[in-house]
Each structure stands twice: as C-alpha cells, then as structure tokens.
Tab-separated table of C-alpha atoms in Angstrom:
chain	number	residue	atom	x	y	z
A	1	UNK	CA	79.105	76.136	83.644
A	2	UNK	CA	80.408	72.825	83.907
A	3	UNK	CA	77.082	71.702	81.062
A	4	UNK	CA	78.156	74.785	79.020
A	5	UNK	CA	81.693	73.749	78.732
A	6	UNK	CA	80.689	69.961	78.155
A	7	UNK	CA	78.796	71.065	74.965
A	8	UNK	CA	81.374	70.055	71.964
A	9	UNK	CA	81.290	72.407	69.408
A	10	UNK	CA	80.810	75.408	72.689
A	11	UNK	CA	83.775	74.107	74.481
A	12	UNK	CA	86.012	74.042	70.749
A	13	UNK	CA	85.144	77.541	70.553
A	14	UNK	CA	85.335	79.008	73.997
A	15	UNK	CA	89.320	77.566	74.025
A	16	UNK	CA	90.188	78.678	70.457
A	17	UNK	CA	88.804	82.266	71.718
A	18	UNK	CA	91.222	82.061	74.301
A	19	UNK	CA	93.975	82.328	71.683
A	20	UNK	CA	92.456	85.243	69.224
A	21	UNK	CA	91.320	87.129	72.333
A	22	UNK	CA	95.242	87.357	73.723
A	23	UNK	CA	96.673	87.772	69.667
A	24	UNK	CA	93.820	91.213	69.407
A	25	UNK	CA	95.137	92.746	73.001
A	26	UNK	CA	98.849	92.012	72.260
A	27	UNK	CA	98.675	92.954	68.574
A	28	UNK	CA	97.230	96.339	70.063
A	29	UNK	CA	100.178	97.092	72.630
A	30	UNK	CA	102.636	96.300	69.894
A	31	UNK	CA	100.635	98.952	67.220
A	32	UNK	CA	100.744	101.896	70.240
A	33	UNK	CA	104.329	100.984	70.916
A	34	UNK	CA	105.445	101.094	67.321
A	35	UNK	CA	103.442	104.460	66.636
A	36	UNK	CA	105.620	106.061	69.395
A	37	UNK	CA	108.407	104.832	67.813
A	38	UNK	CA	107.457	105.615	65.055
A	39	UNK	CA	107.019	109.594	66.776
A	40	UNK	CA	103.815	109.285	66.771
A	41	UNK	CA	102.824	111.589	70.153
A	42	UNK	CA	99.226	111.079	72.452
A	43	UNK	CA	96.977	112.764	69.488
A	44	UNK	CA	98.354	109.994	66.468
A	45	UNK	CA	97.713	107.166	69.388
A	46	UNK	CA	94.094	109.165	69.700
A	47	UNK	CA	93.625	108.977	66.115
A	48	UNK	CA	95.059	104.580	66.568
A	49	UNK	CA	91.907	104.227	69.040
A	50	UNK	CA	89.073	106.203	66.725
A	51	UNK	CA	89.943	104.180	63.828
A	52	UNK	CA	89.964	101.169	65.332
A	53	UNK	CA	86.014	101.987	66.897
A	54	UNK	CA	84.430	104.707	65.173
A	55	UNK	CA	83.627	102.294	62.551
A	56	UNK	CA	82.219	100.165	65.019
A	57	UNK	CA	80.242	103.518	65.921
A	58	UNK	CA	79.309	103.969	62.589
A	59	UNK	CA	78.301	100.794	61.025
A	60	UNK	CA	77.080	98.353	64.202
A	61	UNK	CA	73.772	98.143	62.557
A	62	UNK	CA	74.738	97.618	59.564
A	63	UNK	CA	77.019	94.878	60.710
A	64	UNK	CA	73.934	93.563	62.566
A	65	UNK	CA	72.449	93.239	59.644
A	66	UNK	CA	74.579	90.846	57.985
A	67	UNK	CA	74.411	88.725	60.789
A	68	UNK	CA	70.533	88.398	60.334
A	69	UNK	CA	71.372	87.448	56.840
A	70	UNK	CA	74.091	85.165	56.214
A	71	UNK	CA	74.174	81.517	58.352
A	72	UNK	CA	77.251	83.543	61.584
A	73	UNK	CA	79.510	80.373	61.205
A	74	UNK	CA	80.145	81.793	57.609
A	75	UNK	CA	81.169	84.655	58.710
A	76	UNK	CA	82.736	84.232	61.263
A	77	UNK	CA	84.969	81.883	59.092
A	78	UNK	CA	85.370	85.461	56.275
A	79	UNK	CA	85.999	87.629	59.687
A	80	UNK	CA	88.928	85.619	61.992
A	81	UNK	CA	90.362	85.058	58.428
A	82	UNK	CA	90.005	88.421	57.257
A	83	UNK	CA	91.743	89.346	61.403
A	84	UNK	CA	94.507	87.039	60.390
A	85	UNK	CA	95.800	88.694	57.400
A	86	UNK	CA	96.055	91.815	59.318
A	87	UNK	CA	98.115	91.091	61.174
A	88	UNK	CA	99.862	88.823	58.572
A	89	UNK	CA	100.190	92.467	56.714
A	90	UNK	CA	100.664	94.797	59.643
A	91	UNK	CA	103.748	91.857	60.643
A	92	UNK	CA	105.203	92.126	56.740
A	93	UNK	CA	105.282	95.445	56.672
A	94	UNK	CA	107.273	95.972	60.160
A	95	UNK	CA	109.429	92.939	59.790
A	96	UNK	CA	111.039	94.662	56.465
A	97	UNK	CA	111.396	98.371	57.751
A	98	UNK	CA	109.404	100.024	54.965
A	99	UNK	CA	106.187	100.316	58.006
A	100	UNK	CA	105.074	103.788	57.772
A	101	UNK	CA	101.697	106.041	60.428
A	102	UNK	CA	99.964	106.030	57.691
A	103	UNK	CA	99.988	102.136	57.131
A	104	UNK	CA	98.918	101.632	61.012
A	105	UNK	CA	95.865	103.690	61.043
A	106	UNK	CA	94.462	101.494	57.247
A	107	UNK	CA	95.637	98.500	59.128
A	108	UNK	CA	93.286	99.965	62.580
A	109	UNK	CA	90.639	101.143	60.446
A	110	UNK	CA	90.343	97.253	58.018
A	111	UNK	CA	90.330	96.172	61.479
A	112	UNK	CA	87.767	97.863	62.859
A	113	UNK	CA	85.231	97.060	59.326
A	114	UNK	CA	85.716	93.870	60.262
A	115	UNK	CA	85.258	94.265	63.672
A	116	UNK	CA	81.444	96.170	62.808
A	117	UNK	CA	80.339	91.729	61.401
A	118	UNK	CA	82.681	89.951	64.078
A	119	UNK	CA	81.140	91.248	67.446
A	120	UNK	CA	77.964	90.567	66.925
A	121	UNK	CA	78.149	87.817	65.031
A	122	UNK	CA	80.425	86.634	67.875
A	123	UNK	CA	78.280	87.100	70.078
A	124	UNK	CA	75.462	85.538	68.697
A	125	UNK	CA	76.607	82.578	67.427
A	126	UNK	CA	77.447	81.774	71.472
A	127	UNK	CA	73.361	81.215	70.945
A	128	UNK	CA	73.585	78.792	67.863
A	129	UNK	CA	76.022	76.700	69.880
A	130	UNK	CA	74.349	76.305	73.171
A	131	UNK	CA	70.510	77.388	73.247
A	132	UNK	CA	68.306	80.173	75.365
A	133	UNK	CA	69.411	77.392	78.473
A	134	UNK	CA	72.265	78.166	78.512
A	135	UNK	CA	72.827	80.952	76.740
A	136	UNK	CA	73.907	83.093	80.631
A	137	UNK	CA	76.018	81.410	80.904
A	138	UNK	CA	77.653	80.894	77.701
A	139	UNK	CA	77.954	84.809	77.456
A	140	UNK	CA	79.686	84.845	81.285
A	141	UNK	CA	82.219	82.046	80.209
A	142	UNK	CA	83.064	85.024	76.922
A	143	UNK	CA	83.237	87.624	79.051
A	144	UNK	CA	86.026	85.054	80.562
A	145	UNK	CA	87.954	84.936	77.756
A	146	UNK	CA	88.247	88.916	77.224
A	147	UNK	CA	88.914	89.308	80.751
A	148	UNK	CA	91.260	86.651	80.720
A	149	UNK	CA	93.141	88.130	77.513
A	150	UNK	CA	93.071	91.676	79.440
A	151	UNK	CA	95.772	89.664	81.670
A	152	UNK	CA	97.581	87.288	79.505
A	153	UNK	CA	97.762	90.228	76.166
A	154	UNK	CA	99.330	92.229	78.167
A	155	UNK	CA	102.516	90.003	79.531
A	156	UNK	CA	102.592	88.181	76.003
A	157	UNK	CA	102.798	91.922	74.349
A	158	UNK	CA	105.060	92.905	76.960
A	159	UNK	CA	107.710	89.967	76.620
A	160	UNK	CA	107.276	89.833	73.001
A	161	UNK	CA	108.643	93.163	72.294
A	162	UNK	CA	111.210	93.007	75.256
A	163	UNK	CA	113.033	89.414	73.479
A	164	UNK	CA	112.063	89.432	70.292
A	165	UNK	CA	110.847	93.047	68.603
A	166	UNK	CA	107.485	94.666	67.739
A	167	UNK	CA	106.739	92.384	64.919
A	168	UNK	CA	106.446	89.625	66.903
A	169	UNK	CA	103.217	91.282	68.206
A	170	UNK	CA	101.852	90.963	65.282
A	171	UNK	CA	102.566	87.454	63.910
A	172	UNK	CA	101.922	86.322	67.556
A	173	UNK	CA	98.149	87.448	66.701
A	174	UNK	CA	98.494	86.672	62.959
A	175	UNK	CA	98.999	82.679	64.895
A	176	UNK	CA	96.455	83.049	67.277
A	177	UNK	CA	93.360	83.328	64.324
A	178	UNK	CA	94.708	79.950	62.717
A	179	UNK	CA	92.806	77.553	65.446
A	180	UNK	CA	89.777	79.332	65.114
A	181	UNK	CA	89.420	79.370	61.601
A	182	UNK	CA	90.362	75.457	62.319
A	183	UNK	CA	87.394	74.565	64.798
A	184	UNK	CA	85.142	76.918	62.702
A	185	UNK	CA	85.974	74.541	59.380
A	186	UNK	CA	85.176	71.582	61.626
A	187	UNK	CA	81.135	72.046	63.127
A	188	UNK	CA	78.668	71.414	61.188
A	189	UNK	CA	76.369	74.181	59.887
A	190	UNK	CA	73.939	75.807	61.368
A	191	UNK	CA	70.639	76.260	60.044
A	192	UNK	CA	70.343	78.503	57.396
A	193	UNK	CA	69.177	82.499	58.482
A	194	UNK	CA	66.011	83.395	56.855
A	195	UNK	CA	65.803	86.501	55.281
A	196	UNK	CA	62.273	88.798	55.898
A	197	UNK	CA	63.650	91.977	54.671
A	198	UNK	CA	64.363	92.263	50.949
A	199	UNK	CA	66.746	96.264	51.360
A	200	UNK	CA	69.353	96.270	53.621
A	201	UNK	CA	68.127	99.607	54.486
A	202	UNK	CA	65.320	98.959	55.538
A	203	UNK	CA	66.800	95.726	57.993
A	204	UNK	CA	69.579	98.432	59.210
A	205	UNK	CA	66.536	100.805	60.392
A	206	UNK	CA	64.479	98.134	61.138
A	207	UNK	CA	67.466	97.030	63.922
A	208	UNK	CA	68.049	100.954	64.817
A	209	UNK	CA	63.870	101.683	65.968
A	210	UNK	CA	63.382	97.411	67.337
A	211	UNK	CA	66.366	98.029	69.918
A	212	UNK	CA	65.623	101.473	71.130
A	213	UNK	CA	61.662	100.683	70.757
A	214	UNK	CA	61.966	97.867	73.051
A	215	UNK	CA	62.044	98.849	76.791
A	216	UNK	CA	64.183	96.076	78.154
A	217	UNK	CA	66.800	96.064	75.324
A	218	UNK	CA	66.974	99.852	75.304
A	219	UNK	CA	68.199	99.899	79.073
A	220	UNK	CA	70.661	97.343	78.600
A	221	UNK	CA	71.984	100.056	75.759
A	222	UNK	CA	72.252	102.705	78.378
A	223	UNK	CA	74.111	100.233	81.035
A	224	UNK	CA	76.397	99.444	77.825
A	225	UNK	CA	77.354	102.727	76.750
A	226	UNK	CA	77.956	103.656	80.824
A	227	UNK	CA	80.234	100.754	81.467
A	228	UNK	CA	82.566	101.853	78.005
A	229	UNK	CA	83.035	105.298	79.844
A	230	UNK	CA	84.675	102.823	83.283
A	231	UNK	CA	86.592	101.038	80.365
A	232	UNK	CA	88.339	104.190	79.106
A	233	UNK	CA	91.016	103.123	81.652
A	234	UNK	CA	93.905	104.078	79.313
A	235	UNK	CA	92.717	108.316	79.754
A	236	UNK	CA	92.304	108.212	83.336
A	237	UNK	CA	93.703	105.873	85.419
A	238	UNK	CA	97.439	106.704	84.263
A	239	UNK	CA	96.520	110.566	84.649
A	240	UNK	CA	95.377	109.260	89.035
A	241	UNK	CA	98.807	107.680	89.499
A	242	UNK	CA	100.981	109.679	88.173
A	243	UNK	CA	99.216	113.201	89.837
A	244	UNK	CA	97.209	111.981	92.332
A	245	UNK	CA	99.183	108.815	93.898
A	246	UNK	CA	102.702	110.190	92.771
A	247	UNK	CA	103.269	106.056	91.191
A	248	UNK	CA	105.669	104.584	88.807
A	249	UNK	CA	104.907	102.854	86.005
A	250	UNK	CA	105.118	99.440	88.374
A	251	UNK	CA	101.623	101.306	89.931
A	252	UNK	CA	99.948	101.772	86.249
A	253	UNK	CA	100.570	97.861	85.935
A	254	UNK	CA	100.186	96.759	89.232
A	255	UNK	CA	96.284	98.833	88.903
A	256	UNK	CA	94.986	97.345	85.461
A	257	UNK	CA	95.752	93.677	87.357
A	258	UNK	CA	93.855	94.617	90.233
A	259	UNK	CA	90.859	95.655	87.359
A	260	UNK	CA	91.650	92.890	85.811
A	261	UNK	CA	91.047	89.911	88.464
A	262	UNK	CA	88.127	91.821	89.971
A	263	UNK	CA	86.408	91.798	86.401
A	264	UNK	CA	88.076	88.180	85.796
A	265	UNK	CA	86.089	86.886	89.419
A	266	UNK	CA	82.838	89.204	87.483
A	267	UNK	CA	82.889	87.292	84.909
A	268	UNK	CA	83.626	83.671	86.492
A	269	UNK	CA	80.733	84.097	88.687
A	270	UNK	CA	78.041	85.195	85.181
A	271	UNK	CA	79.023	82.291	84.090
A	272	UNK	CA	78.488	79.937	86.615
A	273	UNK	CA	74.700	81.016	86.619
A	274	UNK	CA	72.344	78.339	85.576
A	275	UNK	CA	70.037	81.005	84.482
A	276	UNK	CA	69.819	84.257	82.890
A	277	UNK	CA	69.431	87.470	85.056
A	278	UNK	CA	66.533	89.311	86.170
A	279	UNK	CA	65.378	92.982	85.475
A	280	UNK	CA	66.196	94.011	89.151
A	281	UNK	CA	68.778	92.564	89.690
A	282	UNK	CA	70.235	94.386	86.572
A	283	UNK	CA	68.959	97.276	88.519
A	284	UNK	CA	70.856	96.260	91.247
A	285	UNK	CA	74.403	95.490	89.780
A	286	UNK	CA	73.993	98.725	88.092
A	287	UNK	CA	73.309	100.791	91.608
A	288	UNK	CA	76.032	98.528	93.195
A	289	UNK	CA	78.899	99.508	89.947
A	290	UNK	CA	77.851	103.191	90.561
A	291	UNK	CA	78.534	103.006	94.274
A	292	UNK	CA	81.771	101.748	93.965
A	293	UNK	CA	82.637	103.750	91.403
A	294	UNK	CA	82.255	106.754	93.024
A	295	UNK	CA	83.760	105.626	95.947
A	296	UNK	CA	86.946	104.245	94.393
A	297	UNK	CA	87.524	108.037	92.642
A	298	UNK	CA	87.208	109.376	96.825
A	299	UNK	CA	89.991	106.910	98.176
A	300	UNK	CA	91.912	108.688	99.408
A	301	UNK	CA	95.109	106.226	98.862
A	302	UNK	CA	96.524	103.507	96.159
A	303	UNK	CA	95.516	101.615	99.062
A	304	UNK	CA	91.699	102.050	98.915
A	305	UNK	CA	91.654	102.962	95.322
A	306	UNK	CA	92.832	99.781	93.929
A	307	UNK	CA	90.338	97.817	96.573
A	308	UNK	CA	87.956	100.299	95.521
A	309	UNK	CA	88.372	99.456	90.604
A	310	UNK	CA	88.564	95.397	91.859
A	311	UNK	CA	84.690	95.716	93.225
A	312	UNK	CA	84.019	98.388	90.092
A	313	UNK	CA	85.537	95.227	87.800
A	314	UNK	CA	84.024	92.707	89.602
A	315	UNK	CA	80.479	94.373	89.069
A	316	UNK	CA	81.050	95.646	86.324
A	317	UNK	CA	82.011	92.986	84.073
A	318	UNK	CA	79.286	90.949	85.920
A	319	UNK	CA	76.546	93.285	84.704
A	320	UNK	CA	78.083	93.639	81.299
A	321	UNK	CA	77.278	89.774	81.070
A	322	UNK	CA	73.857	89.849	82.520
A	323	UNK	CA	72.698	93.189	80.430
A	324	UNK	CA	74.107	90.912	77.297
A	325	UNK	CA	72.007	87.822	77.912
A	326	UNK	CA	69.021	90.188	78.451
A	327	UNK	CA	69.504	91.653	74.890
A	328	UNK	CA	70.138	88.938	72.991
A	329	UNK	CA	67.473	86.665	75.141
A	330	UNK	CA	64.240	89.520	75.031
A	331	UNK	CA	64.969	89.763	70.939
A	332	UNK	CA	63.437	88.588	68.017
A	333	UNK	CA	65.502	85.785	66.707
A	334	UNK	CA	65.207	87.336	62.894
A	335	UNK	CA	66.313	90.800	65.251
A	336	UNK	CA	68.891	89.126	67.045
A	337	UNK	CA	71.875	89.776	65.046
A	338	UNK	CA	70.560	93.455	64.762
A	339	UNK	CA	70.067	94.188	68.214
A	340	UNK	CA	73.333	92.567	69.341
A	341	UNK	CA	74.541	95.148	66.590
A	342	UNK	CA	73.210	98.006	68.057
A	343	UNK	CA	74.867	96.611	71.512
A	344	UNK	CA	78.332	96.636	69.669
A	345	UNK	CA	77.319	100.505	68.565
A	346	UNK	CA	77.439	101.215	72.414
A	347	UNK	CA	80.447	98.812	73.401
A	348	UNK	CA	82.865	99.591	72.196
A	349	UNK	CA	81.822	101.813	69.516
A	350	UNK	CA	80.808	104.514	72.076
A	351	UNK	CA	84.553	104.893	73.678
A	352	UNK	CA	85.700	106.672	71.451
A	353	UNK	CA	83.589	110.072	72.359
A	354	UNK	CA	82.819	108.818	76.304
A	355	UNK	CA	86.741	108.773	75.886
A	356	UNK	CA	87.568	112.175	75.028
A	357	UNK	CA	84.305	113.206	77.486
A	358	UNK	CA	86.144	111.802	80.185
A	359	UNK	CA	89.621	113.039	79.450
A	360	UNK	CA	88.167	116.536	79.222
A	361	UNK	CA	86.337	116.246	82.579
A	362	UNK	CA	89.885	114.989	83.563
A	363	UNK	CA	91.664	117.563	82.341
A	364	UNK	CA	88.917	120.851	83.965
A	365	UNK	CA	88.178	118.819	87.267
A	366	UNK	CA	90.849	116.865	87.493
A	367	UNK	CA	91.310	112.935	87.340
A	368	UNK	CA	89.508	112.066	90.388
A	369	UNK	CA	86.377	113.627	88.646
A	370	UNK	CA	87.514	111.894	85.197
A	371	UNK	CA	87.255	108.883	86.630
A	372	UNK	CA	83.905	109.449	88.989
A	373	UNK	CA	81.984	109.916	85.713
A	374	UNK	CA	81.465	106.347	84.986
A	375	UNK	CA	79.683	105.879	88.565
A	376	UNK	CA	78.344	109.025	87.698
A	377	UNK	CA	76.747	107.675	84.225
A	378	UNK	CA	75.928	104.572	86.313
A	379	UNK	CA	73.684	106.029	89.211
A	380	UNK	CA	71.600	107.900	86.553
A	381	UNK	CA	71.005	105.043	84.524
A	382	UNK	CA	69.078	103.332	87.435
A	383	UNK	CA	66.332	105.869	87.763
A	384	UNK	CA	66.533	106.006	83.576
A	385	UNK	CA	65.747	102.526	83.675
A	386	UNK	CA	64.196	101.630	86.913
A	387	UNK	CA	60.282	100.710	84.937
A	388	UNK	CA	61.938	99.246	82.174
A	389	UNK	CA	63.672	97.087	84.383
A	390	UNK	CA	61.089	96.094	86.730
A	391	UNK	CA	59.322	92.458	85.244
A	392	UNK	CA	61.037	90.069	87.503
A	393	UNK	CA	60.898	87.029	85.088
A	394	UNK	CA	63.936	85.311	84.106
A	395	UNK	CA	64.850	85.943	80.099
A	396	UNK	CA	64.659	82.191	79.207
A	397	UNK	CA	60.864	82.036	80.657
A	398	UNK	CA	60.010	85.090	78.568
A	399	UNK	CA	58.716	84.650	74.959
A	400	UNK	CA	60.653	87.491	73.071
A	401	UNK	CA	59.595	90.888	72.786
A	402	UNK	CA	57.413	90.402	75.944
A	403	UNK	CA	58.006	91.987	79.203
A	404	UNK	CA	59.442	94.451	77.744
A	405	UNK	CA	57.062	96.946	76.066
C-alpha cells in the first residue's frame, strides 16, 4: 500500500479523489433534502435515484467504448469539469430561489450521463497510473476513498444543511472537483489508446460479448450485482430500524456508520494486498459475505445486527476490490474500458432494479427478508461461479484472457 502511494501521479490522484467523492456524497444529501423541502414524497426520491443510475445501466457499455478509444486523462478532464458545472448549476438555482423539482431531475440525469463515462474511465485510469503490479493495492485504496466519503460526506452535508443551507452542499461539491481538474492538468500525457474498431456500435457489442463470454469476468459481474443488492441499505435499513428494532434517527445513523466503518476496514485490507487475488479467494469471500448477511438478517437485537452489519460491510468491500482487480487484469488491454463499462452497468447500474426488488420483498415478507435477500444472492452466486473461479493463479501471473475460458 505504501509502495503504491509512493508513486507521485497516483498519490496526487488518490488525495484529490477524497475531496471529489466526499463532494458527490454531500451533493446527494442536499438533493434528497431539497426534494423533501419542495414537497416531494418517496416516489419522487426514487425517481431522483433512477435519474442518476438508469443512464449507467443503459449506457455503461457505450461509456466503456469511449474509454477504450480516447486517452483516459482527457476524458477525466471533461467529466470532472462537467461534474463541477452541474454542482454550480444546482447551487445557483437553489441560491436564487428558482429551483423546481424538474431542475433537480435534469441535473440528476446529467450526472448519470457523465457517470457512464467517468466511472469506467476512473477505474481504468488507475492501471494507467500504477501498472498491473500495483493494481490490487490501488483498487483497494480507491475503495478506501469511496467508503471514507460515505462517512465524511453525510457528516459535511448535515453540518452545511444546518449552518449554511442546502445550496452550500452543491457549492461544496463544485469546489471539491477543482483539485481533481488541477491534478489532471498537471499530470503527463498517457499513451494514446489504439482504436481497433471503426464503428462505435460494433465496439459496444464486442465489449459486452467479451465480458459475458469470459467466465472469470462474467463471475465478477455476477458478484458485483449481488453487492449492489446489499448497497440498497436506504431501502432496507430504515424499515429494519423502525419496524423491527423500534429505534429512531439516532439508531439509523449509528447503523449506517457501523456499516461504513466495517467497509473502510475491508478497503484497507484490500489495499495492503501485495499481489492480486485468486479465483478461490473470491469464492471464499462471496460465501462468507452471504453467510454474514443472512446471519445479520436473523439477528435478535440491534447490537447483534450491528455487529453482523459491520462484518458484512468489511467482507463486501474486500470482495468488491478483489473482483474489480480480477475483472481488469484478466481483460485484454484494448477491451478493458468496455469491461469496466459493463462492470458499471452491474454496480451501481443495477441498483434501481435491485432496489425495487428488495423493497417489494421487504413489503411482502418483511424487512428481515428484504435485507437477507442480498445474502441469498451471494450464496447462489458461489455455485454459479465455482468452476469459473477455480484457477489459483493470480491475475498478474496471467496473460489477459488466460485461465478464464
């Protein structure tokens, strides 16, 4: 981990991502609060989330195709700048008092469209910065950033809402992207990405086909989808807190923090990996994660549930980092962007659909069943991916695509 942070370009990128990721989370807090202040209900909050994630689900492969065609640094300069502009737009319409619900939806949709390119570009840019040898550690460190943002962002958002108003959340997000743009401008140009296919439509199809026909990569996508089901905590956790454990807002916040703390520890464990994960390790992590979620769902009280939630967070983020590493390192270099585009379609792109399914199960069979559904998904994924992940070679020891057929 220290060796990876010792690489100057990656270290600068890692540090500025802490700001931008926290800014995104803070803006999300502000958007949800503003929907409620404008008289919105649960359905409208759901539509806001759909506006962000549906473009990723539908356009992730197309975004990955762009990542394979254009230098990642240039793409990230554009996407990070666009995120900054969206934050400023939200801040201005809110500050001036002209904000309406439809404006929030347009900005959310714009963020989703930018994310279809930004997500896979950031994933692949990591390997541009650190190379294959340090990829496992770099991805783990990136998960540290994301999970730290899940803790820091809501805290900043709560303070800004209380002290400065909702517009301050959007200004904070806009300012948080300035360091990223500055760092990208100062980094050296990376080798140009070869354009191997002249037609974008063919390129998109080939990326999806490649990802789905490589068993090891396909297995990682299955696990990413299962992870997304657990990440629908905004659907299941409020129901568990209020209907099962009969707690208030303090209990809800504490359980979110518990999951975040476990996730952060899992990211740190993944980041300290000296080498890439093996297929059997993914199987073990998926099995343990499924068992932890099911055990937490059956926990008799809030304390035991919180312990299970922390363990589930720890194992899940370790699994996410490991599966992402395997998917990238077993991909052909010229197809890596498209593979990460399909990865984004699975996580977080599938969240609107899995969130709806989780909510339906929670309403029909109870909150415990809705939460435990993610654990069942992991336990089903293990036998489905068992043979595809049997190879014990580490990804850095393989030629991309090898040992995945």
